[in-house]
Amino acid sequence: MSTSRTPVVGTPLSRLDGPLKVRGAATYAFEHRVDDPAYLGLVVSSVTRGRVTAVDDSAALAEPGVLAVLTHANAPRLAGDDPELAILWSAEVWWRKQVVAAVVAETIEVARYAAGLVRVSYEELPHDTEMRHDEDAWEKPGAHVGLFGTAEGELNNGMPDADSAVGDVETALAEAPVAIDVTYTMPHQFQSAMEPHAAIAEWTGEDTLTIHCSSQGVTDARRWIAMTLGLPPENIRLISPHVGGAFGSKTFPQAYAVLTAMAAKVVGRPVKLALTRQQMFFMTGYRAPCRHRMQLGAGRDGRLTAIAHDSVQQTARSKKYAEQIAVVSRTMWAAPHRRTTHRLLPLDFSVPTIMRAPGEAQGTYALESAMDEMAIELGMDPVEFRILNEPDAHPESGLPFSSRRVVECLREGARLVDWDRRDPTPRSRRENGWLIGTGVAVGGYVAPQLPGNATRIEAAAGGRYTVSIAAADIGTGTWTALTQIAADGLGAGVDAVTLRIGDTDLPPASAAGFSSGISSWGASIVAATREMRRLVDEEHGGAIPAEGLDITVEAPPNPNASRYAMYSFAAQFAEVRIHEETGTVRVPRLVGVFDVGRVVNPRTARSQLVGGMTQGISMTLHEVGVVDNRIGQIVNHDLATYHVAANADVGSVEAHWLDAVDPYTNPLGTKGLGEVCVVGTAAAITNAVYHATGLRIRDLPITLDKLLPRGL
């Protein structure tokens, strides 16, 4: 079986699914055709905490076209009681805008109108939605459900140990010749992907179910939905070939999918539900507000002696979701004494969830802002300060890095932006009423190969291949990149490979998250292509037999996983301009240099990197969920009032990467790039704002009301 052809891995191939999407022929969750569907309209709570005492659905049921009204009193009983998934399982109200009833009707218009006719009475209880800083209200994370299971003392996202301590931090800080003690905060932020969350449920038997649901991982989602419904996972088929963006919000199955299945069971026909944009702000998760106290100590020579990162993150009273928001300070810079802590503040909100670069996005903003402040206290160049504190190995575990080229990223970025010509004095540069500043930050993100992946390859005698794995394309280019990997592994052209993904009828796959997709799914495909080549060459004389071949291969574990610390890295440089009279902030240039291993497709990779940096601009300058604590509600719950960066807010965004293959992460030598691109942006911009104005903003987002009162 010949492989003597030009490799396509590394080629900037256009998206293979692009023509489908520009023609509108790519089928998203709500667009799948089913016979005679009914539609759901949601009734949501008007109180923040309490109990439903009565539901008057008479007016809704009298409306022509209404088929049923589901409440906690009549909805099908569920096997699970997870408050995030077990919708309508009790009369309890845990947050404002929680679903308390649902109308099933012949049309979407009737369903939504009739939902407004349902009258719900409540016993209202006192609520608490204020992000406070009193330690008496904090809780240390205990056991929390994440993608990798549950363990006592474990944070979400598989990061163990809520607290860590090395050396004597307090003494080192007290004795440090130079020390800083500063606090940074971040607000509610929301994913708001282009495709609304949607589901179609159709029972194909008494206990067999098909769900079309926008999902970042159909294998995991099927398991969680099956547990909630009390079904064996094999009785559910979950289909999601195309996902119109997710940013983490479609990782965990949301309750709306379970509700759609319940409604379909009640009315005996397929049921469709698409959340409105406003409903997505209350029902699909968000990045929770957080607070970071950063303490750094250093000698006069600029070497760090101590790092302390103490964090508090808001969570939901109903389900205590946690993220590893201080763990980045265990991994980035060398210091003999270090401490990180995580605390949770349970409040009466819906449950937070993953948002692009969960944990590191928040923690890096704090750490890298503090690193800038320390460099200034020392009178050192921020680039050289970081290089001086570059670790030889993982600072906490002592493991060698599989690859770490942070210094090269910093040096190359500095060259690209002419950093050596920068006057470090704040307010030293202005043009036509605009103050101009530049800033730098470094970011890192884990580069895992996740378990649970298998690939099926069907080979036809004519040299065509069908490659199947239940992976997800959330807009990142998975359709194209996996086809390229399969083509190279099989020694075939891209046009000879048909890829199938996003369906639980296919071999299982881990979810698209934690920058693990290409590394995990790609490793599985490599293993299957190697076995296919072996069969063809050793057992069939170098040719595919007339009857074809059909194999399914599970990806082996990475033998290097416990021997090396595996991360992607980036250095980002930001230029900002701030109008002296209005306080308007602009980012005319953002440059990122990335250490992300082998790049499978430079075109889709650049799209991801530029997109992540753009999202970082948005989180730094615009995005904030405003809470009215009197009623316990995010008041700007739509895209008219929750501002995200638009074209006018984004200048030149440049993505560069080092030409490198990581020898240990996986057979391809890739490292993730979809999240490391966002983690350093906020700090780079924040540091540039200080350089431009002399004002240190420690509370995101950086809006003019935080600049003008302090005197530009």
XYZ file of C-alpha atoms in Angstrom:
712
model
C 0.000 0.000 0.000
C 1.935 3.011 -1.270
C 2.234 6.244 0.682
C 4.693 7.918 -1.717
C 2.731 11.055 -2.337
C 2.931 14.663 -1.264
C 1.615 14.950 2.323
C -1.519 17.037 2.808
C -0.973 17.567 6.534
C 0.510 21.038 6.690
C -1.304 22.204 3.547
C -3.571 25.283 3.867
C -6.558 23.427 2.453
C -9.876 25.252 2.122
C -12.654 23.904 4.322
C -14.156 20.814 2.725
C -17.503 21.650 4.330
C -17.299 25.263 3.139
C -19.396 24.827 -0.028
C -22.188 23.205 2.010
C -22.206 26.095 4.439
C -22.173 28.913 1.909
C -25.041 27.221 0.050
C -27.000 26.791 3.267
C -26.926 23.019 2.768
C -25.078 22.134 5.996
C -27.762 20.820 8.339
C -27.718 22.207 11.877
C -29.658 20.827 14.827
C -32.991 22.602 14.336
C -32.959 22.096 10.559
C -33.160 18.303 10.409
C -36.367 17.116 8.795
C -38.790 15.000 10.776
C -42.373 14.103 9.986
C -45.175 16.062 11.657
C -43.155 17.872 14.343
C -44.605 19.736 17.304
C -42.871 22.665 18.979
C -42.011 23.758 22.500
C -42.572 27.113 24.162
C -40.951 27.684 27.535
C -42.388 29.190 30.701
C -39.647 30.574 32.947
C -39.695 31.643 36.565
C -40.332 35.225 37.581
C -38.693 34.722 40.977
C -35.056 34.042 41.780
C -35.509 31.522 44.562
C -38.536 29.725 45.897
C -41.105 27.052 45.089
C -43.858 26.721 42.535
C -47.130 26.502 44.445
C -49.615 26.401 41.553
C -49.749 26.419 37.756
C -52.840 27.629 35.910
C -52.554 26.286 32.361
C -56.247 26.545 31.429
C -55.839 29.509 29.087
C -52.926 27.869 27.329
C -54.737 24.552 26.888
C -57.760 26.366 25.444
C -55.623 27.921 22.721
C -56.118 26.186 19.312
C -53.092 24.114 18.385
C -51.861 23.499 21.948
C -51.225 19.807 22.558
C -50.013 19.704 26.162
C -48.573 21.743 29.017
C -45.783 20.099 31.014
C -45.126 21.064 34.643
C -43.301 19.488 37.571
C -46.628 17.921 38.549
C -47.284 16.016 35.299
C -43.966 15.706 33.447
C -42.509 12.203 32.961
C -40.410 11.134 35.931
C -36.670 11.166 35.415
C -34.008 8.797 36.707
C -31.573 11.548 37.677
C -32.000 14.533 39.968
C -29.134 16.719 38.736
C -30.754 20.180 38.885
C -29.003 21.186 35.674
C -30.400 18.278 33.659
C -33.455 16.953 35.484
C -35.776 19.642 34.222
C -39.261 19.924 35.818
C -38.234 17.320 38.387
C -39.449 19.315 41.381
C -41.203 22.513 42.439
C -37.904 24.107 43.510
C -36.807 27.335 41.818
C -33.061 27.852 41.987
C -32.625 30.866 39.707
C -34.636 33.492 37.862
C -35.640 32.392 34.335
C -35.473 28.703 35.282
C -37.902 26.620 33.204
C -41.001 25.905 35.301
C -43.378 24.740 32.541
C -43.435 24.070 28.811
C -46.137 24.235 26.162
C -46.232 21.768 23.267
C -48.072 23.060 20.211
C -48.526 22.575 16.484
C -46.422 25.611 15.549
C -43.592 27.523 17.152
C -45.706 30.692 17.163
C -48.577 29.062 19.032
C -46.178 27.397 21.482
C -44.516 30.674 22.412
C -47.779 32.602 22.585
C -49.453 29.975 24.758
C -46.436 29.868 27.062
C -47.207 33.487 27.865
C -50.728 32.473 28.939
C -49.543 30.076 31.654
C -49.847 31.590 35.115
C -47.449 30.349 37.818
C -47.724 31.098 41.532
C -44.730 30.931 43.864
C -43.662 30.835 47.451
C -40.778 33.270 47.176
C -37.649 32.870 49.327
C -34.813 35.332 49.983
C -32.144 35.252 47.295
C -28.475 36.176 47.140
C -26.803 37.121 43.847
C -24.142 39.555 45.031
C -20.492 38.709 44.343
C -18.971 39.476 47.742
C -15.483 39.207 49.167
C -16.237 38.125 52.734
C -14.381 34.912 53.496
C -17.176 33.541 55.672
C -19.248 32.924 52.518
C -16.576 31.022 50.589
C -16.370 27.261 50.244
C -13.448 25.105 49.275
C -14.315 23.017 46.209
C -15.234 19.457 47.019
C -16.404 16.848 44.547
C -17.544 18.376 41.288
C -18.714 16.685 38.099
C -16.466 17.308 35.105
C -15.506 15.641 31.872
C -13.152 13.302 33.677
C -15.398 12.093 36.441
C -15.665 13.005 40.093
C -13.147 12.890 42.911
C -13.118 14.430 46.360
C -11.051 17.604 46.398
C -10.955 17.746 42.610
C -11.661 20.816 40.572
C -13.653 20.627 37.380
C -11.979 19.993 34.015
C -9.796 17.257 35.469
C -7.449 19.542 37.399
C -6.768 17.958 40.819
C -6.242 19.561 44.209
C -8.105 22.766 44.887
C -5.127 24.110 46.832
C -1.383 23.717 46.458
C 1.599 24.860 48.490
C 5.337 24.620 47.880
C 7.875 26.103 50.284
C 7.125 28.899 52.761
C 5.198 31.528 50.835
C 4.412 33.873 53.707
C 8.015 34.130 54.848
C 9.276 34.543 51.303
C 6.811 37.361 50.650
C 7.673 39.105 53.920
C 11.384 38.917 53.217
C 11.249 39.761 49.502
C 13.082 43.013 48.658
C 10.326 43.772 46.153
C 6.736 42.587 46.590
C 3.293 43.390 45.216
C -0.160 42.519 46.530
C -2.953 43.273 44.042
C -6.466 42.055 43.246
C -8.119 41.551 39.850
C -11.751 40.787 39.036
C -13.756 39.549 36.070
C -17.558 39.689 35.534
C -20.201 37.364 34.101
C -19.417 36.659 30.453
C -21.492 34.700 27.932
C -20.660 32.489 24.945
C -23.588 33.489 22.680
C -22.578 31.301 19.746
C -24.056 32.076 16.341
C -26.235 28.934 16.281
C -28.758 28.960 19.138
C -28.952 25.843 21.262
C -31.552 23.566 19.724
C -32.839 20.004 19.827
C -35.235 17.696 18.012
C -36.387 14.552 19.809
C -38.155 11.608 18.176
C -39.042 8.357 19.895
C -38.616 5.481 17.447
C -39.937 2.880 19.886
C -41.123 2.645 23.464
C -37.598 3.160 24.789
C -35.489 4.157 21.783
C -34.839 7.778 20.991
C -33.172 9.887 18.309
C -32.013 13.395 19.227
C -30.638 16.035 16.894
C -28.820 18.341 19.270
C -26.098 20.940 18.838
C -23.277 19.239 20.746
C -19.529 19.453 21.255
C -19.396 15.743 22.009
C -22.170 13.337 21.083
C -20.685 10.338 22.900
C -20.561 12.071 26.282
C -23.860 13.881 25.735
C -25.661 10.627 24.976
C -24.347 9.084 28.205
C -25.504 12.003 30.364
C -28.913 12.232 28.681
C -29.362 8.467 29.002
C -28.620 8.599 32.744
C -31.174 11.376 33.185
C -33.884 9.593 31.200
C -33.109 6.199 32.732
C -32.223 4.573 29.414
C -29.245 2.487 28.306
C -26.960 4.736 26.214
C -27.308 2.418 23.234
C -31.034 3.226 23.130
C -30.276 6.825 22.185
C -28.873 8.060 18.922
C -27.554 11.615 19.114
C -26.713 13.368 15.834
C -24.766 16.621 15.444
C -22.752 16.830 12.193
C -22.463 20.624 12.145
C -22.293 23.011 15.102
C -22.608 26.746 14.615
C -20.158 27.738 17.324
C -20.064 26.721 20.967
C -17.092 28.143 22.932
C -17.762 25.562 25.648
C -21.491 26.075 26.079
C -22.366 22.917 24.116
C -19.976 20.600 25.962
C -22.357 19.482 28.676
C -25.867 18.467 27.567
C -28.312 21.154 28.524
C -31.708 20.524 30.072
C -33.534 21.681 26.944
C -32.543 18.442 25.170
C -33.979 16.365 28.007
C -37.150 18.470 28.015
C -37.587 17.986 24.272
C -37.387 14.211 24.746
C -39.929 14.366 27.574
C -42.342 16.411 25.461
C -41.983 14.038 22.505
C -42.864 11.123 24.781
C -45.974 12.936 26.065
C -47.416 13.904 22.662
C -46.228 10.835 20.764
C -44.568 12.712 17.903
C -41.289 14.528 17.211
C -40.782 17.775 19.106
C -38.498 20.677 18.187
C -37.062 23.409 20.406
C -34.712 26.274 19.607
C -33.814 28.608 22.434
C -34.187 32.314 21.887
C -31.107 34.495 22.201
C -32.416 35.827 25.515
C -33.030 32.319 26.890
C -29.434 31.356 26.125
C -28.247 33.850 28.734
C -30.032 31.869 31.477
C -30.072 28.265 30.272
C -26.767 27.369 28.623
C -24.098 28.443 31.104
C -21.621 31.300 31.260
C -18.168 32.250 32.542
C -18.653 32.979 36.229
C -17.396 36.143 37.922
C -14.143 35.688 39.793
C -11.639 37.465 42.005
C -7.869 36.915 42.107
C -5.506 38.113 44.803
C -1.976 38.028 43.398
C 1.099 38.334 45.601
C 4.529 38.225 44.021
C 7.909 38.524 45.676
C 11.238 39.027 43.915
C 14.857 39.845 44.544
C 16.483 43.006 43.260
C 17.950 40.909 40.464
C 14.418 40.310 39.151
C 14.137 36.643 40.036
C 10.810 35.636 41.537
C 11.008 34.182 45.025
C 7.288 33.712 45.720
C 3.969 33.458 43.863
C 0.646 33.367 45.711
C -2.601 33.197 43.726
C -5.764 33.084 45.834
C -8.989 32.907 43.853
C -12.721 33.077 44.456
C -15.230 32.075 41.794
C -18.993 32.404 41.847
C -20.903 29.173 41.395
C -24.559 28.109 41.565
C -26.248 27.172 44.814
C -28.011 24.310 43.017
C -24.839 22.723 41.575
C -21.340 23.768 42.544
C -19.454 23.947 39.292
C -15.766 24.907 39.680
C -12.883 25.759 37.379
C -9.125 25.702 37.869
C -8.732 29.476 37.674
C -5.511 29.683 39.714
C -3.744 26.588 38.347
C -1.901 28.637 35.712
C 0.217 30.088 38.525
C 1.457 26.569 39.266
C 2.784 26.137 35.747
C 4.082 29.323 34.155
C 7.025 30.867 36.012
C 9.862 29.649 38.223
C 9.707 30.513 41.932
C 10.835 28.392 44.905
C 7.836 29.333 47.071
C 4.300 29.171 45.693
C 0.688 28.836 46.774
C -2.626 28.600 44.931
C -6.096 28.380 46.435
C -9.582 28.063 44.990
C -12.768 29.063 46.776
C -16.389 29.046 45.629
C -19.186 31.485 46.414
C -22.557 29.731 45.898
C -25.213 32.168 44.692
C -28.727 31.972 43.263
C -27.781 31.867 39.591
C -28.006 29.226 36.904
C -25.021 26.870 36.653
C -21.830 28.229 35.052
C -20.066 26.207 32.405
C -17.023 26.067 30.199
C -16.139 29.145 28.160
C -13.178 29.205 25.811
C -9.965 28.412 27.758
C -11.822 27.735 31.025
C -9.686 28.520 34.044
C -6.620 29.725 32.191
C -8.459 32.631 30.557
C -9.289 34.027 33.983
C -6.097 33.067 35.793
C -3.718 34.262 33.096
C -5.337 37.696 33.069
C -4.478 38.006 36.767
C -1.029 36.394 36.698
C 0.240 38.218 33.615
C -1.125 41.565 34.778
C 0.697 41.034 38.069
C 3.872 40.074 36.198
C 3.697 43.410 34.402
C 3.217 45.266 37.665
C 6.193 43.464 39.184
C 8.399 44.237 36.178
C 7.539 47.921 36.601
C 8.305 47.799 40.343
C 11.684 46.293 39.507
C 12.361 48.777 36.727
C 12.786 45.895 34.269
C 11.616 45.357 30.718
C 8.497 43.118 30.882
C 9.852 40.786 28.179
C 13.241 40.360 29.822
C 11.627 39.889 33.239
C 9.650 36.939 31.933
C 12.653 35.422 30.187
C 14.669 35.687 33.406
C 11.985 33.665 35.236
C 11.584 30.978 32.592
C 11.515 27.554 34.327
C 13.745 24.636 33.306
C 10.941 22.160 34.031
C 7.362 22.238 35.261
C 7.634 24.396 38.402
C 5.417 22.191 40.542
C 5.672 18.614 39.243
C 9.299 18.846 38.135
C 8.449 17.007 34.913
C 10.231 18.133 31.767
C 8.038 19.910 29.242
C 7.336 17.943 26.084
C 8.261 21.209 24.381
C 8.295 24.768 25.655
C 9.414 27.598 23.409
C 8.174 30.588 25.386
C 11.433 32.492 25.043
C 11.346 32.094 21.260
C 7.744 33.306 21.190
C 8.709 36.370 23.228
C 11.765 37.139 21.136
C 9.929 36.739 17.840
C 6.955 38.798 19.001
C 9.252 41.533 20.263
C 10.981 41.595 16.877
C 7.690 41.822 14.992
C 6.462 44.825 16.994
C 9.826 46.629 17.329
C 9.677 46.237 21.096
C 13.265 47.421 21.525
C 12.231 50.882 20.322
C 9.555 51.175 23.021
C 9.902 53.948 25.591
C 8.749 52.233 28.825
C 7.600 55.487 30.410
C 3.779 55.645 30.734
C 2.072 58.385 28.724
C 5.250 58.876 26.697
C 3.555 58.604 23.307
C 0.528 60.443 21.939
C -0.795 61.277 18.478
C -3.657 63.650 17.656
C -5.290 63.379 21.073
C -4.743 59.613 21.427
C -2.481 58.093 24.067
C -0.607 55.081 22.675
C 0.743 52.139 24.638
C 2.045 48.620 24.124
C 1.858 45.592 26.384
C 2.899 41.964 26.481
C 1.611 38.791 28.123
C 2.371 35.079 27.955
C -0.197 32.297 28.061
C -0.228 28.528 28.275
C -2.849 25.823 27.911
C -2.802 22.076 28.432
C -2.247 19.881 25.376
C -3.910 16.559 26.229
C -4.691 13.445 24.244
C -7.981 12.316 25.767
C -9.062 8.668 26.075
C -12.189 7.088 24.653
C -11.554 7.449 20.919
C -11.919 4.854 18.180
C -11.984 5.033 14.377
C -13.622 2.872 11.755
C -12.169 2.688 8.238
C -14.020 1.050 5.357
C -11.786 0.520 2.342
C -13.225 -0.195 -1.110
C -11.341 -2.045 -3.821
C -11.187 1.065 -5.974
C -9.086 2.873 -3.385
C -11.810 4.882 -1.698
C -12.102 5.100 2.063
C -14.819 6.002 4.541
C -13.396 7.138 7.876
C -15.829 7.343 10.817
C -15.423 8.758 14.317
C -17.999 10.564 16.490
C -15.918 13.751 16.627
C -17.366 17.282 16.458
C -16.779 20.281 14.233
C -17.814 23.388 16.170
C -16.566 25.673 13.420
C -12.887 24.883 13.947
C -12.242 22.979 10.712
C -12.466 19.405 12.015
C -14.079 18.122 8.823
C -11.030 19.240 6.875
C -8.177 18.553 9.291
C -9.267 14.976 10.078
C -9.666 14.253 6.376
C -6.115 15.475 5.807
C -4.794 13.253 8.607
C -6.661 10.230 7.227
C -5.514 10.883 3.668
C -1.871 11.042 4.692
C -2.155 7.950 6.853
C -3.758 5.969 4.022
C -1.521 7.332 1.279
C -4.586 8.596 -0.553
C -5.767 11.876 -1.930
C -8.174 14.006 0.052
C -10.850 13.371 -2.564
C -10.552 9.620 -1.930
C -11.554 9.972 1.743
C -15.102 10.423 3.004
C -15.236 11.525 6.627
C -18.217 10.850 8.901
C -18.450 12.589 12.294
C -20.995 13.866 14.832
C -23.174 10.761 15.277
C -23.311 8.227 18.116
C -23.804 5.459 15.546
C -20.112 6.007 14.781
C -17.191 4.838 16.967
C -16.961 6.865 20.199
C -15.005 10.084 20.542
C -14.090 12.534 23.268
C -15.673 15.965 23.215
C -14.331 19.039 21.435
C -12.810 20.869 24.357
C -9.582 21.664 26.188
C -7.763 22.006 22.853
C -7.758 18.214 22.658
C -9.730 17.499 19.497
C -7.147 17.102 16.754
C -4.641 15.491 19.117
C -7.162 12.949 20.432
C -9.190 12.201 17.311
C -6.130 12.492 15.102
C -4.233 9.943 17.193
C -7.174 7.578 16.801
C -7.233 8.024 13.033
C -3.455 7.510 12.823
C -3.792 4.229 14.730
C -6.560 3.027 12.398
C -4.710 4.012 9.208
C -1.600 2.174 10.403
C -3.632 -0.969 10.984
C -5.311 -0.626 7.580
C -1.936 -0.284 5.860
C -0.628 -3.307 7.738
C -3.609 -5.411 6.651
C -3.301 -4.362 3.035
C 0.465 -4.806 2.838
C 0.976 -7.911 4.981
C -2.212 -9.887 4.380
C -3.434 -8.770 0.956
C -0.273 -8.275 -1.033
C -0.451 -4.500 -1.169
C -3.969 -4.306 -2.646
C -7.420 -3.911 -1.189
C -9.438 -7.091 -1.865
C -12.531 -6.969 -4.048
C -14.841 -7.319 -1.057
C -13.127 -4.418 0.681
C -11.930 -4.140 4.250
C -13.678 -2.866 7.373
C -11.794 -2.265 10.625
C -12.382 -0.391 13.881
C -9.363 0.526 15.998
C -9.207 2.088 19.459
C -6.544 4.716 19.991
C -3.814 3.493 22.340
C -2.933 5.668 25.341
C -0.013 8.033 25.007
C 2.972 6.323 26.685
C 4.537 9.727 27.353
C 1.548 11.223 29.174
C 2.991 10.681 32.659
C 6.588 11.481 31.707
C 6.167 15.013 30.342
C 4.203 18.169 31.053
C 2.352 18.977 27.838
C 1.247 22.521 27.053
C 0.816 24.956 24.210
C 2.253 28.425 24.746
C 1.893 31.899 23.320
C 3.268 35.408 23.628
C 0.920 38.248 22.745
C 1.754 41.889 22.116
C -0.960 44.551 22.060
C -0.983 48.149 20.901
C -3.764 50.323 22.289
C -4.913 53.866 21.634
C -7.001 55.745 24.189
C -8.668 59.045 23.421
C -7.719 61.596 26.060
C -11.102 63.362 26.033
C -13.564 60.493 25.632
C -11.719 57.535 27.163
C -12.448 55.442 24.073
C -10.127 52.420 23.867
C -9.013 50.965 20.542
C -6.702 48.032 19.772
C -5.221 48.821 16.347
C -2.758 45.926 16.475
C -2.572 42.587 18.249
C 0.280 40.172 17.497
C 0.478 36.604 18.744
C 3.344 34.140 18.387
C 2.401 30.559 19.236
C 4.137 27.323 20.199
C 1.481 24.801 19.183
C 3.384 21.856 17.701
C 2.667 20.675 14.179
C -0.058 22.635 12.411
C -2.295 20.305 10.397
C -3.981 23.013 8.314
C -2.435 26.508 8.369
C -5.603 28.097 6.965
C -8.007 26.807 9.594
C -5.344 27.190 12.288
C -4.896 30.858 11.497
C -8.669 31.283 11.601
C -8.751 29.800 15.107
C -5.850 31.878 16.372
C -7.182 35.137 14.987
C -10.663 34.294 16.256
C -9.397 33.578 19.758
C -7.442 36.832 19.930
C -10.490 38.714 18.664
C -12.577 37.087 21.385
C -9.904 38.188 23.842
C -10.310 41.802 22.703
C -14.030 41.440 23.300
C -13.692 40.012 26.813
C -11.195 42.738 27.741
C -12.993 45.819 26.451
C -16.693 45.017 26.114
C -18.200 41.929 27.696
C -19.969 42.202 31.042
C -23.195 40.722 32.330
C -24.779 43.377 34.539
C -26.619 41.993 37.580
C -29.597 43.651 39.223
C -29.198 42.137 42.680
C -32.661 43.313 43.731
C -34.254 40.774 41.418
C -31.297 38.467 40.833
C -31.152 38.834 37.075
C -28.662 39.632 34.321
C -30.362 42.684 32.882
C -28.484 42.915 29.570
C -29.485 39.468 28.354
C -29.456 40.028 24.601
C -26.948 41.051 21.955
C -28.359 44.568 21.794
C -27.149 45.335 25.323
C -24.479 42.672 25.967
C -21.739 44.136 23.822
C -19.257 42.013 21.893
C -16.489 43.216 19.622
C -17.666 44.150 16.128
C -15.616 44.867 13.008
C -15.083 48.474 14.031
C -13.532 47.337 17.324
C -10.925 45.039 15.781
C -7.813 46.297 14.033
C -4.920 44.218 12.712
C -4.812 40.779 14.359
C -1.707 38.792 13.401
C -1.165 35.116 14.191
C 2.300 33.595 13.827
C 3.553 30.220 14.976
C 6.878 28.504 15.407
C 7.635 25.729 12.947
C 7.923 22.872 15.399
C 6.723 19.325 16.011
C 6.229 18.156 19.588
C 7.836 14.687 19.807
C 5.786 13.454 22.768
C 2.195 14.734 22.682
C 0.776 12.288 20.110
C 1.761 10.546 16.847
C 1.119 13.730 14.863
C 3.235 16.013 17.030
C 0.358 18.483 17.423
C -0.560 20.616 20.415
C -3.852 22.424 20.854
C -4.334 25.946 19.530
C -8.030 26.788 19.897
C -7.705 28.095 23.462
C -4.129 29.222 24.028
C -4.902 32.007 21.560
C -7.279 33.730 23.985
C -5.569 33.310 27.351
C -2.989 36.092 27.116
C -4.984 38.726 25.276
C -6.668 40.387 28.243
C -3.428 40.893 30.145
C -1.559 42.131 27.069
C -4.235 44.785 26.457
C -4.486 45.684 30.155
C -0.730 46.130 30.323
C -0.810 48.267 27.177
C -3.524 50.462 28.709
C -1.269 51.097 31.689
C 1.639 51.968 29.405
C -0.560 54.390 27.465
C -2.189 56.112 30.448
C -0.330 55.319 33.643
C -3.640 53.976 34.995
C -3.839 50.353 36.139
C -7.301 48.880 35.559
C -7.775 45.663 37.539
C -11.494 45.129 36.914
C -12.584 43.888 33.489
C -13.873 45.064 31.124
C -11.806 48.215 30.551
C -14.506 50.754 29.745
C -14.312 54.513 29.584
C -16.126 54.939 32.916
C -13.109 53.323 34.619
C -10.643 55.616 32.873
C -12.236 59.063 32.779
C -12.875 59.550 36.528
C -9.211 58.816 37.242
C -8.041 61.546 34.932
C -6.669 60.747 31.513
